[in-house]
mmCIF file of N, CA and C in Angstrom:
data_model
loop_
_atom_site.group_PDB
_atom_site.id
_atom_site.type_symbol
_atom_site.label_atom_id
_atom_site.label_comp_id
_atom_site.label_asym_id
_atom_site.label_seq_id
_atom_site.Cartn_x
_atom_site.Cartn_y
_atom_site.Cartn_z
ATOM 1 N N MET A 1 -2.090 -2.167 -23.410
ATOM 2 C CA MET A 1 -2.900 -2.165 -21.968
ATOM 3 C C MET A 1 -2.503 -3.369 -21.227
ATOM 4 N N GLU A 2 -2.426 -3.190 -19.935
ATOM 5 C CA GLU A 2 -1.847 -4.093 -18.898
ATOM 6 C C GLU A 2 -2.958 -5.131 -18.737
ATOM 7 N N GLU A 3 -2.412 -6.307 -18.489
ATOM 8 C CA GLU A 3 -3.748 -7.439 -18.322
ATOM 9 C C GLU A 3 -4.173 -7.395 -16.883
ATOM 10 N N LEU A 4 -5.539 -7.415 -16.815
ATOM 11 C CA LEU A 4 -6.075 -7.537 -15.370
ATOM 12 C C LEU A 4 -5.423 -8.692 -14.505
ATOM 13 N N PHE A 5 -5.312 -9.831 -15.297
ATOM 14 C CA PHE A 5 -5.044 -11.080 -14.406
ATOM 15 C C PHE A 5 -3.619 -11.651 -14.996
ATOM 16 N N VAL A 6 -2.537 -11.244 -14.350
ATOM 17 C CA VAL A 6 -1.289 -11.502 -14.710
ATOM 18 C C VAL A 6 -0.544 -12.074 -13.490
ATOM 19 N N GLU A 7 0.285 -13.013 -13.830
ATOM 20 C CA GLU A 7 0.874 -13.927 -12.771
ATOM 21 C C GLU A 7 1.643 -12.912 -11.846
ATOM 22 N N GLU A 8 2.300 -12.022 -12.331
ATOM 23 C CA GLU A 8 3.006 -10.995 -11.532
ATOM 24 C C GLU A 8 2.341 -10.172 -10.487
ATOM 25 N N SER A 9 0.922 -9.814 -10.994
ATOM 26 C CA SER A 9 0.270 -8.948 -10.145
ATOM 27 C C SER A 9 -0.304 -9.627 -8.907
ATOM 28 N N PHE A 10 -0.044 -10.947 -8.916
ATOM 29 C CA PHE A 10 -0.670 -11.761 -7.667
ATOM 30 C C PHE A 10 0.512 -12.092 -6.774
ATOM 31 N N LYS A 11 1.930 -11.938 -7.223
ATOM 32 C CA LYS A 11 2.808 -12.558 -6.468
ATOM 33 C C LYS A 11 2.748 -12.141 -5.094
ATOM 34 N N MET A 12 2.629 -10.676 -4.535
ATOM 35 C CA MET A 12 2.343 -10.164 -3.040
ATOM 36 C C MET A 12 1.199 -10.463 -2.587
ATOM 37 N N PHE A 13 0.369 -11.330 -3.284
ATOM 38 C CA PHE A 13 -1.037 -11.763 -2.476
ATOM 39 C C PHE A 13 -0.524 -12.851 -1.466
ATOM 40 N N ILE A 14 0.781 -13.351 -1.614
ATOM 41 C CA ILE A 14 0.984 -14.786 -1.035
ATOM 42 C C ILE A 14 2.017 -14.314 0.191
ATOM 43 N N TYR A 15 1.746 -14.701 1.282
ATOM 44 C CA TYR A 15 2.303 -14.254 2.556
ATOM 45 C C TYR A 15 3.854 -14.399 2.367
ATOM 46 N N GLU A 16 4.313 -15.556 1.951
ATOM 47 C CA GLU A 16 5.789 -15.807 1.869
ATOM 48 C C GLU A 16 6.354 -14.818 1.107
ATOM 49 N N ASN A 17 5.892 -14.327 0.000
ATOM 50 C CA ASN A 17 6.333 -13.399 -0.851
ATOM 51 C C ASN A 17 6.579 -11.977 -0.219
ATOM 52 N N ARG A 18 5.438 -11.715 0.761
ATOM 53 C CA ARG A 18 5.373 -10.423 1.178
ATOM 54 C C ARG A 18 6.593 -10.511 2.461
ATOM 55 N N LEU A 19 6.518 -11.718 2.948
ATOM 56 C CA LEU A 19 7.732 -11.773 4.069
ATOM 57 C C LEU A 19 9.019 -11.723 3.615
ATOM 58 N N LYS A 20 9.408 -12.047 2.232
ATOM 59 C CA LYS A 20 10.657 -11.792 1.721
ATOM 60 C C LYS A 20 11.124 -10.383 1.735
ATOM 61 N N THR A 21 10.125 -9.461 1.661
ATOM 62 C CA THR A 21 10.486 -8.075 1.487
ATOM 63 C C THR A 21 10.889 -7.503 2.507
ATOM 64 N N PHE A 22 10.841 -8.079 3.919
ATOM 65 C CA PHE A 22 11.070 -7.372 5.132
ATOM 66 C C PHE A 22 12.790 -7.637 5.336
ATOM 67 N N LYS A 23 13.544 -7.595 4.391
ATOM 68 C CA LYS A 23 15.053 -7.758 4.735
ATOM 69 C C LYS A 23 15.435 -6.504 5.131
ATOM 70 N N GLY A 24 16.167 -6.189 6.345
ATOM 71 C CA GLY A 24 16.449 -5.104 6.824
ATOM 72 C C GLY A 24 15.699 -4.258 7.768
ATOM 73 N N TRP A 25 14.466 -4.927 8.106
ATOM 74 C CA TRP A 25 13.265 -4.443 8.744
ATOM 75 C C TRP A 25 13.934 -4.092 10.088
ATOM 76 N N PRO A 26 13.774 -3.078 10.746
ATOM 77 C CA PRO A 26 14.505 -2.670 12.040
ATOM 78 C C PRO A 26 13.720 -3.386 13.359
ATOM 79 N N PHE A 27 12.407 -3.962 13.176
ATOM 80 C CA PHE A 27 12.054 -4.691 14.210
ATOM 81 C C PHE A 27 12.116 -6.104 14.099
ATOM 82 N N ASP A 28 12.752 -7.062 14.856
ATOM 83 C CA ASP A 28 12.893 -8.254 14.511
ATOM 84 C C ASP A 28 12.342 -9.336 15.832
ATOM 85 N N GLU A 29 12.991 -8.871 16.985
ATOM 86 C CA GLU A 29 12.204 -9.814 18.060
ATOM 87 C C GLU A 29 11.914 -8.865 19.217
ATOM 88 N N ASP A 30 11.162 -9.623 19.997
ATOM 89 C CA ASP A 30 10.557 -8.908 21.453
ATOM 90 C C ASP A 30 9.693 -7.709 20.988
ATOM 91 N N CYS A 31 8.981 -7.865 19.762
ATOM 92 C CA CYS A 31 8.015 -6.766 19.427
ATOM 93 C C CYS A 31 7.013 -7.412 18.722
ATOM 94 N N LYS A 32 5.739 -6.557 18.655
ATOM 95 C CA LYS A 32 4.704 -7.005 17.777
ATOM 96 C C LYS A 32 4.908 -6.777 16.366
ATOM 97 N N CYS A 33 5.510 -5.802 15.977
ATOM 98 C CA CYS A 33 5.823 -5.477 14.494
ATOM 99 C C CYS A 33 6.990 -6.232 13.961
ATOM 100 N N THR A 34 6.965 -7.522 14.144
ATOM 101 C CA THR A 34 8.014 -8.533 13.431
ATOM 102 C C THR A 34 7.683 -8.492 12.023
ATOM 103 N N PRO A 35 8.598 -8.966 11.132
ATOM 104 C CA PRO A 35 8.456 -9.134 9.729
ATOM 105 C C PRO A 35 7.483 -9.992 9.406
ATOM 106 N N GLU A 36 7.091 -11.051 10.374
ATOM 107 C CA GLU A 36 5.911 -12.137 10.219
ATOM 108 C C GLU A 36 4.831 -11.428 10.414
ATOM 109 N N ASN A 37 4.655 -10.754 11.530
ATOM 110 C CA ASN A 37 3.225 -10.121 11.738
ATOM 111 C C ASN A 37 3.026 -9.099 10.638
ATOM 112 N N MET A 38 3.923 -8.226 10.096
ATOM 113 C CA MET A 38 3.725 -7.354 9.099
ATOM 114 C C MET A 38 3.187 -7.914 7.899
ATOM 115 N N ALA A 39 3.872 -9.033 7.390
ATOM 116 C CA ALA A 39 3.504 -9.735 6.311
ATOM 117 C C ALA A 39 2.041 -10.345 6.328
ATOM 118 N N LYS A 40 1.827 -10.959 7.684
ATOM 119 C CA LYS A 40 0.298 -11.420 8.036
ATOM 120 C C LYS A 40 -0.747 -10.221 7.893
ATOM 121 N N ALA A 41 -0.252 -9.044 7.971
ATOM 122 C CA ALA A 41 -1.306 -7.882 8.174
ATOM 123 C C ALA A 41 -1.531 -7.268 6.600
ATOM 124 N N GLY A 42 -0.526 -7.951 5.778
ATOM 125 C CA GLY A 42 -0.658 -7.660 4.187
ATOM 126 C C GLY A 42 0.222 -6.661 3.815
ATOM 127 N N PHE A 43 1.096 -6.177 4.743
ATOM 128 C CA PHE A 43 2.313 -5.252 4.347
ATOM 129 C C PHE A 43 3.543 -5.807 3.675
ATOM 130 N N ILE A 44 4.043 -5.089 2.811
ATOM 131 C CA ILE A 44 5.315 -5.355 2.087
ATOM 132 C C ILE A 44 6.330 -4.172 2.695
ATOM 133 N N HIS A 45 7.591 -4.481 2.868
ATOM 134 C CA HIS A 45 8.537 -3.452 3.270
ATOM 135 C C HIS A 45 9.032 -2.660 2.100
ATOM 136 N N THR A 46 8.720 -1.369 2.093
ATOM 137 C CA THR A 46 9.002 -0.479 1.141
ATOM 138 C C THR A 46 9.791 0.843 1.552
ATOM 139 N N PRO A 47 11.219 0.530 1.935
ATOM 140 C CA PRO A 47 12.077 1.583 2.811
ATOM 141 C C PRO A 47 12.438 2.462 1.720
ATOM 142 N N SER A 48 12.848 3.730 2.209
ATOM 143 C CA SER A 48 13.551 4.610 1.353
ATOM 144 C C SER A 48 14.724 5.033 2.445
ATOM 145 N N ASP A 49 15.584 5.856 1.686
ATOM 146 C CA ASP A 49 16.806 6.357 2.286
ATOM 147 C C ASP A 49 16.613 6.949 3.589
ATOM 148 N N ASN A 50 15.565 7.710 3.823
ATOM 149 C CA ASN A 50 15.402 8.325 5.109
ATOM 150 C C ASN A 50 14.339 7.978 5.947
ATOM 151 N N SER A 51 13.525 6.653 5.417
ATOM 152 C CA SER A 51 12.557 6.138 6.151
ATOM 153 C C SER A 51 12.675 4.633 6.102
ATOM 154 N N PRO A 52 13.565 4.017 7.069
ATOM 155 C CA PRO A 52 13.713 2.449 6.937
ATOM 156 C C PRO A 52 12.500 1.851 7.479
ATOM 157 N N ASP A 53 11.401 2.233 7.926
ATOM 158 C CA ASP A 53 10.551 1.353 8.348
ATOM 159 C C ASP A 53 9.030 1.548 7.605
ATOM 160 N N VAL A 54 9.093 1.991 6.380
ATOM 161 C CA VAL A 54 7.883 2.207 5.721
ATOM 162 C C VAL A 54 7.549 0.817 5.091
ATOM 163 N N ALA A 55 6.056 0.640 5.333
ATOM 164 C CA ALA A 55 5.541 -0.530 4.943
ATOM 165 C C ALA A 55 4.331 -0.249 4.182
ATOM 166 N N MET A 56 3.910 -0.932 3.126
ATOM 167 C CA MET A 56 2.749 -0.575 2.377
ATOM 168 C C MET A 56 1.890 -1.946 2.206
ATOM 169 N N CYS A 57 0.540 -1.568 2.460
ATOM 170 C CA CYS A 57 -0.504 -2.780 2.209
ATOM 171 C C CYS A 57 -0.584 -3.062 0.664
ATOM 172 N N VAL A 58 -0.130 -4.103 0.109
ATOM 173 C CA VAL A 58 -0.411 -4.686 -0.980
ATOM 174 C C VAL A 58 -1.821 -4.595 -1.922
ATOM 175 N N PHE A 59 -2.661 -4.539 -0.976
ATOM 176 C CA PHE A 59 -4.098 -4.369 -1.327
ATOM 177 C C PHE A 59 -4.698 -3.118 -1.353
ATOM 178 N N CYS A 60 -4.417 -2.416 -0.107
ATOM 179 C CA CYS A 60 -5.217 -0.999 -0.263
ATOM 180 C C CYS A 60 -4.032 -0.062 -0.734
ATOM 181 N N LEU A 61 -2.858 -0.302 -0.417
ATOM 182 C CA LEU A 61 -1.797 0.700 -0.941
ATOM 183 C C LEU A 61 -1.634 1.801 0.153
ATOM 184 N N LYS A 62 -2.011 1.493 1.466
ATOM 185 C CA LYS A 62 -1.922 2.217 2.429
ATOM 186 C C LYS A 62 -0.530 2.192 3.033
ATOM 187 N N GLU A 63 0.299 3.367 3.019
ATOM 188 C CA GLU A 63 1.670 3.420 3.571
ATOM 189 C C GLU A 63 1.569 3.788 4.867
ATOM 190 N N LEU A 64 2.494 3.053 5.732
ATOM 191 C CA LEU A 64 2.747 3.507 7.194
ATOM 192 C C LEU A 64 3.933 3.461 7.523
ATOM 193 N N GLU A 65 4.554 4.380 8.347
ATOM 194 C CA GLU A 65 5.818 4.588 8.755
ATOM 195 C C GLU A 65 5.749 5.117 10.258
ATOM 196 N N GLY A 66 6.946 5.264 10.909
ATOM 197 C CA GLY A 66 7.113 5.687 12.116
ATOM 198 C C GLY A 66 6.537 4.447 13.294
ATOM 199 N N TRP A 67 6.806 3.193 12.968
ATOM 200 C CA TRP A 67 6.494 2.048 13.781
ATOM 201 C C TRP A 67 7.252 1.902 14.969
ATOM 202 N N GLU A 68 6.435 1.511 16.069
ATOM 203 C CA GLU A 68 7.277 1.316 17.690
ATOM 204 C C GLU A 68 7.195 -0.182 17.619
ATOM 205 N N PRO A 69 8.046 -0.660 18.483
ATOM 206 C CA PRO A 69 7.929 -2.131 18.658
ATOM 207 C C PRO A 69 6.501 -2.769 19.188
ATOM 208 N N ASP A 70 5.996 -1.713 19.912
ATOM 209 C CA ASP A 70 4.674 -2.394 20.578
ATOM 210 C C ASP A 70 3.406 -2.227 19.556
ATOM 211 N N ASP A 71 3.536 -1.681 18.283
ATOM 212 C CA ASP A 71 2.733 -1.692 17.366
ATOM 213 C C ASP A 71 2.050 -2.722 16.906
ATOM 214 N N ASP A 72 0.805 -3.025 16.743
ATOM 215 C CA ASP A 72 0.246 -4.332 16.268
ATOM 216 C C ASP A 72 -0.075 -4.083 14.910
ATOM 217 N N PRO A 73 0.546 -4.616 14.060
ATOM 218 C CA PRO A 73 0.522 -4.446 12.565
ATOM 219 C C PRO A 73 -1.101 -4.627 11.871
ATOM 220 N N ALA A 74 -1.804 -5.585 12.328
ATOM 221 C CA ALA A 74 -3.165 -5.703 12.022
ATOM 222 C C ALA A 74 -4.222 -4.702 12.678
ATOM 223 N N LYS A 75 -3.963 -4.420 13.864
ATOM 224 C CA LYS A 75 -4.540 -2.881 14.457
ATOM 225 C C LYS A 75 -4.260 -1.870 13.837
ATOM 226 N N GLU A 76 -3.004 -1.729 13.575
ATOM 227 C CA GLU A 76 -2.759 -0.309 12.917
ATOM 228 C C GLU A 76 -3.295 -0.314 11.494
ATOM 229 N N HIS A 77 -3.038 -1.387 10.827
ATOM 230 C CA HIS A 77 -3.610 -1.482 9.488
ATOM 231 C C HIS A 77 -5.288 -1.064 9.443
ATOM 232 N N LYS A 78 -6.058 -1.714 10.199
ATOM 233 C CA LYS A 78 -7.267 -1.506 10.453
ATOM 234 C C LYS A 78 -7.637 0.072 10.774
ATOM 235 N N SER A 79 -7.040 0.611 11.625
ATOM 236 C CA SER A 79 -6.928 1.880 12.310
ATOM 237 C C SER A 79 -6.747 2.921 11.285
ATOM 238 N N HIS A 80 -5.698 2.621 10.377
ATOM 239 C CA HIS A 80 -5.550 3.708 9.388
ATOM 240 C C HIS A 80 -6.147 3.476 7.908
ATOM 241 N N SER A 81 -6.579 2.230 7.773
ATOM 242 C CA SER A 81 -7.172 1.961 6.516
ATOM 243 C C SER A 81 -8.314 0.944 6.829
ATOM 244 N N PRO A 82 -9.597 1.353 7.564
ATOM 245 C CA PRO A 82 -10.548 0.609 7.929
ATOM 246 C C PRO A 82 -11.351 -0.151 6.673
ATOM 247 N N SER A 83 -11.380 0.279 5.639
ATOM 248 C CA SER A 83 -12.054 -0.065 4.264
ATOM 249 C C SER A 83 -11.188 -1.209 3.469
ATOM 250 N N CYS A 84 -9.867 -1.479 4.130
ATOM 251 C CA CYS A 84 -9.114 -2.384 3.264
ATOM 252 C C CYS A 84 -9.853 -3.716 3.364
ATOM 253 N N HIS A 85 -9.986 -4.257 2.069
ATOM 254 C CA HIS A 85 -10.714 -5.583 2.075
ATOM 255 C C HIS A 85 -9.839 -6.944 2.556
ATOM 256 N N PHE A 86 -8.646 -6.628 2.484
ATOM 257 C CA PHE A 86 -7.775 -7.770 2.884
ATOM 258 C C PHE A 86 -7.829 -7.886 4.427
ATOM 259 N N ILE A 87 -7.674 -6.808 4.952
ATOM 260 C CA ILE A 87 -7.608 -6.716 6.529
ATOM 261 C C ILE A 87 -8.814 -7.268 7.044
ATOM 262 N N SER A 88 -10.293 -7.296 6.399
ATOM 263 C CA SER A 88 -11.343 -7.872 6.848
ATOM 264 C C SER A 88 -11.510 -9.316 6.344
ATOM 265 N N LEU A 89 -10.456 -10.090 5.812
ATOM 266 C CA LEU A 89 -10.608 -11.517 5.312
ATOM 267 C C LEU A 89 -10.828 -12.229 6.811
ATOM 268 N N LYS A 90 -11.157 -13.161 6.568
ATOM 269 C CA LYS A 90 -11.586 -14.080 7.721
ATOM 270 C C LYS A 90 -10.767 -15.346 7.489
ATOM 271 N N LYS A 91 -9.974 -15.395 6.035
ATOM 272 C CA LYS A 91 -9.190 -16.628 5.978
ATOM 273 C C LYS A 91 -7.921 -16.250 5.100
ATOM 274 N N ARG A 92 -7.142 -16.974 4.941
ATOM 275 C CA ARG A 92 -5.796 -16.875 4.160
ATOM 276 C C ARG A 92 -6.292 -16.675 2.651
ATOM 277 N N VAL A 93 -5.240 -15.909 1.989
ATOM 278 C CA VAL A 93 -5.837 -15.524 0.520
ATOM 279 C C VAL A 93 -5.758 -16.995 -0.373
ATOM 280 N N GLU A 94 -4.736 -17.800 0.115
ATOM 281 C CA GLU A 94 -4.629 -19.164 -0.441
ATOM 282 C C GLU A 94 -5.910 -20.088 -0.434
ATOM 283 N N ASP A 95 -6.843 -19.704 0.701
ATOM 284 C CA ASP A 95 -8.250 -20.294 0.941
ATOM 285 C C ASP A 95 -9.203 -19.619 0.234
ATOM 286 N N LEU A 96 -9.031 -18.429 -0.530
ATOM 287 C CA LEU A 96 -10.372 -18.005 -0.822
ATOM 288 C C LEU A 96 -10.994 -18.624 -2.055
ATOM 289 N N THR A 97 -12.144 -18.474 -2.322
ATOM 290 C CA THR A 97 -12.821 -18.939 -3.559
ATOM 291 C C THR A 97 -12.461 -18.131 -4.749
ATOM 292 N N VAL A 98 -12.719 -18.631 -5.766
ATOM 293 C CA VAL A 98 -12.085 -17.961 -7.061
ATOM 294 C C VAL A 98 -13.186 -16.391 -6.972
ATOM 295 N N GLU A 99 -14.375 -16.558 -6.496
ATOM 296 C CA GLU A 99 -15.168 -15.332 -6.429
ATOM 297 C C GLU A 99 -14.571 -14.464 -5.526
ATOM 298 N N GLU A 100 -14.230 -14.739 -4.327
ATOM 299 C CA GLU A 100 -13.599 -13.881 -3.487
ATOM 300 C C GLU A 100 -12.268 -13.382 -3.739
ATOM 301 N N PHE A 101 -11.412 -14.166 -4.404
ATOM 302 C CA PHE A 101 -10.114 -13.859 -4.922
ATOM 303 C C PHE A 101 -10.310 -12.865 -6.021
ATOM 304 N N ILE A 102 -11.279 -12.937 -6.857
ATOM 305 C CA ILE A 102 -11.552 -11.893 -7.877
ATOM 306 C C ILE A 102 -11.988 -10.615 -7.366
ATOM 307 N N LYS A 103 -12.822 -10.620 -6.266
ATOM 308 C CA LYS A 103 -13.209 -9.502 -5.563
ATOM 309 C C LYS A 103 -12.174 -8.661 -4.943
ATOM 310 N N LEU A 104 -11.200 -9.419 -4.410
ATOM 311 C CA LEU A 104 -10.141 -8.904 -3.735
ATOM 312 C C LEU A 104 -9.114 -8.299 -4.715
ATOM 313 N N GLN A 105 -9.033 -8.687 -5.905
ATOM 314 C CA GLN A 105 -8.225 -8.262 -7.031
ATOM 315 C C GLN A 105 -9.037 -6.903 -7.573
ATOM 316 N N LEU A 106 -10.274 -7.215 -7.627
ATOM 317 C CA LEU A 106 -11.080 -5.802 -7.927
ATOM 318 C C LEU A 106 -10.774 -4.925 -7.390
ATOM 319 N N GLU A 107 -10.952 -4.694 -5.876
ATOM 320 C CA GLU A 107 -10.735 -3.818 -4.935
ATOM 321 C C GLU A 107 -9.358 -3.449 -4.779
ATOM 322 N N LYS A 108 -8.410 -4.147 -5.069
ATOM 323 C CA LYS A 108 -6.854 -3.689 -5.250
ATOM 324 C C LYS A 108 -6.833 -2.968 -6.364
ATOM 325 N N ASN A 109 -7.338 -3.170 -7.491
ATOM 326 C CA ASN A 109 -7.452 -2.312 -8.715
ATOM 327 C C ASN A 109 -8.176 -0.763 -8.550
ATOM 328 N N ILE A 110 -8.996 -1.016 -7.806
ATOM 329 C CA ILE A 110 -9.720 0.313 -7.570
ATOM 330 C C ILE A 110 -8.926 1.326 -6.565
ATOM 331 N N CYS A 111 -8.248 0.645 -5.684
ATOM 332 C CA CYS A 111 -7.307 1.508 -4.800
ATOM 333 C C CYS A 111 -6.130 1.956 -5.854
ATOM 334 N N GLU A 112 -5.735 1.034 -6.879
ATOM 335 C CA GLU A 112 -4.669 1.481 -7.484
ATOM 336 C C GLU A 112 -4.941 2.722 -8.627
ATOM 337 N N VAL A 113 -6.119 2.729 -9.175
ATOM 338 C CA VAL A 113 -6.817 3.813 -9.975
ATOM 339 C C VAL A 113 -7.138 4.881 -8.999
ATOM 340 N N GLY A 114 -7.491 4.761 -7.825
ATOM 341 C CA GLY A 114 -7.770 5.891 -6.903
ATOM 342 C C GLY A 114 -6.503 6.712 -6.609
ATOM 343 N N LYS A 115 -5.298 5.844 -6.461
ATOM 344 C CA LYS A 115 -4.138 6.394 -6.258
ATOM 345 C C LYS A 115 -3.527 7.282 -7.305
ATOM 346 N N LYS A 116 -3.711 6.509 -8.313
ATOM 347 C CA LYS A 116 -3.134 7.252 -9.627
ATOM 348 C C LYS A 116 -3.960 8.625 -10.076
ATOM 349 N N TYR A 117 -5.082 8.372 -9.925
ATOM 350 C CA TYR A 117 -5.967 9.737 -10.056
ATOM 351 C C TYR A 117 -5.520 10.764 -8.955
ATOM 352 N N ASN A 118 -5.420 10.673 -7.924
ATOM 353 C CA ASN A 118 -5.043 11.697 -6.818
ATOM 354 C C ASN A 118 -3.675 12.169 -7.145
ATOM 355 N N GLU A 119 -2.735 11.105 -7.751
ATOM 356 C CA GLU A 119 -1.330 11.726 -7.954
ATOM 357 C C GLU A 119 -1.528 12.814 -9.266
ATOM 358 N N ALA A 120 -2.275 12.162 -10.068
ATOM 359 C CA ALA A 120 -2.515 13.221 -11.311
ATOM 360 C C ALA A 120 -3.148 14.585 -11.060
ATOM 361 N N VAL A 121 -4.032 14.459 -10.228
ATOM 362 C CA VAL A 121 -4.894 15.578 -9.743
ATOM 363 C C VAL A 121 -3.834 16.448 -8.860
ATOM 364 N N THR A 122 -3.047 16.053 -7.935
ATOM 365 C CA THR A 122 -2.072 16.773 -7.184
ATOM 366 C C THR A 122 -1.024 17.485 -8.240
ATOM 367 N N LYS A 123 -0.440 16.452 -9.219
ATOM 368 C CA LYS A 123 0.334 17.241 -10.391
ATOM 369 C C LYS A 123 -0.269 18.206 -11.062
ATOM 370 N N PHE A 124 -1.489 17.978 -11.561
ATOM 371 C CA PHE A 124 -2.153 19.138 -12.179
ATOM 372 C C PHE A 124 -2.363 20.285 -11.446
ATOM 373 N N ARG A 125 -2.498 20.081 -10.145
ATOM 374 C CA ARG A 125 -2.743 21.505 -9.221
ATOM 375 C C ARG A 125 -1.508 22.081 -9.181
ATOM 376 N N GLU A 126 -0.474 21.458 -9.045
ATOM 377 C CA GLU A 126 0.831 21.849 -8.876
ATOM 378 C C GLU A 126 1.235 22.666 -10.103
ATOM 379 N N ALA A 127 1.121 22.113 -11.215
ATOM 380 C CA ALA A 127 1.513 22.817 -12.538
ATOM 381 C C ALA A 127 0.593 24.164 -12.731
ATOM 382 N N ALA A 128 -0.924 23.926 -12.429
ATOM 383 C CA ALA A 128 -1.726 25.004 -12.623
ATOM 384 C C ALA A 128 -1.345 26.399 -11.551
ATOM 385 N N SER A 129 -0.732 25.749 -10.430
ATOM 386 C CA SER A 129 -0.404 27.099 -9.375
ATOM 387 C C SER A 129 0.847 27.674 -10.014
ATOM 388 N N VAL A 130 1.740 26.762 -10.494
ATOM 389 C CA VAL A 130 3.045 27.562 -11.119
ATOM 390 C C VAL A 130 2.575 28.650 -12.291
ATOM 391 N N LYS A 131 1.822 27.932 -13.176
ATOM 392 C CA LYS A 131 1.118 28.541 -14.471
ATOM 393 C C LYS A 131 0.620 29.973 -14.078
ATOM 394 N N ARG A 132 -0.415 29.782 -12.980
ATOM 395 C CA ARG A 132 -1.033 30.882 -12.412
ATOM 396 C C ARG A 132 0.001 32.024 -11.929
ATOM 397 N N ALA A 133 0.769 31.628 -11.311
ATOM 398 C CA ALA A 133 1.790 32.635 -10.357
ATOM 399 C C ALA A 133 2.522 33.410 -11.705
ATOM 400 N N LYS A 134 2.811 32.557 -12.860
ATOM 401 C CA LYS A 134 3.550 33.247 -14.089
ATOM 402 C C LYS A 134 2.569 34.305 -14.785
ATOM 403 N N ILE A 135 1.043 34.049 -14.896
ATOM 404 C CA ILE A 135 0.172 34.760 -15.460
ATOM 405 C C ILE A 135 0.158 36.063 -14.687
ATOM 406 N N VAL A 136 0.117 35.860 -13.293
ATOM 407 C CA VAL A 136 -0.247 37.133 -12.426
ATOM 408 C C VAL A 136 1.038 37.967 -12.516
ATOM 409 N N LYS A 137 2.159 37.399 -12.631
ATOM 410 C CA LYS A 137 3.621 38.450 -12.880
ATOM 411 C C LYS A 137 3.313 39.027 -14.123
ATOM 412 N N LEU A 138 3.028 38.324 -15.097
ATOM 413 C CA LEU A 138 2.766 39.032 -16.494
ATOM 414 C C LEU A 138 1.853 39.969 -16.398
ATOM 415 N N ALA A 139 0.643 39.874 -15.935
ATOM 416 C CA ALA A 139 -0.301 40.571 -15.810
ATOM 417 C C ALA A 139 -0.021 41.921 -14.923
ATOM 418 N N THR A 140 0.809 41.773 -14.100
ATOM 419 C CA THR A 140 0.983 42.789 -12.938
ATOM 420 C C THR A 140 2.266 43.595 -13.538
ATOM 421 N N GLY A 141 2.959 42.979 -14.582
ATOM 422 C CA GLY A 141 4.329 43.703 -15.093
ATOM 423 C C GLY A 141 5.543 43.326 -14.122
ATOM 424 N N GLU A 142 5.416 42.112 -13.395
ATOM 425 C CA GLU A 142 6.666 42.107 -12.509
ATOM 426 C C GLU A 142 7.695 41.299 -13.001
ATOM 427 N N GLU A 143 7.500 40.750 -14.391
ATOM 428 C CA GLU A 143 8.478 40.045 -14.969
ATOM 429 C C GLU A 143 9.267 40.933 -15.884
#
C-alpha cells in the first residue's frame, strides 16, 4: 500500500519544482501564461506529442490545453476548477500550517481517488459495451 505522506508526493507542492517542468513551454515572454505564472497557479507542464501546451494542476488534477498568450493561468484555473483548494489558498504552500498542509494533501488524495474511479468506470463501460455487442451478435446469429 502506498504511504500517504512520502516525500516524493509533496515534491510538486513547491513552486520551484512545478516551474522546472515548463521546459519547452510555448509561451515565454510578452504574455500572461508564462511558466512562472503557470507554476504559481499550481500547474505543471504535461505535454504530449500532439498537445505541447497541456498543463495539469498537481492538486485538483485538472488538465487544460489550448492556451492563448492572454490567458491568465489563475483565472483559467479558477474558471475550470472552482473547487480546487490550491487556487483558493491565500498564501504560499511553504507558509501553510501543518493542519492546512494536511487538508491540502487530503483534498489532493480525494481528487486522485475520484480520477481513478472515473477511469475505472469508463474502462468498465467500454468493456461492457464490447461484451454486449458480442452477446447481441451471438443471440441474433450474426456471427
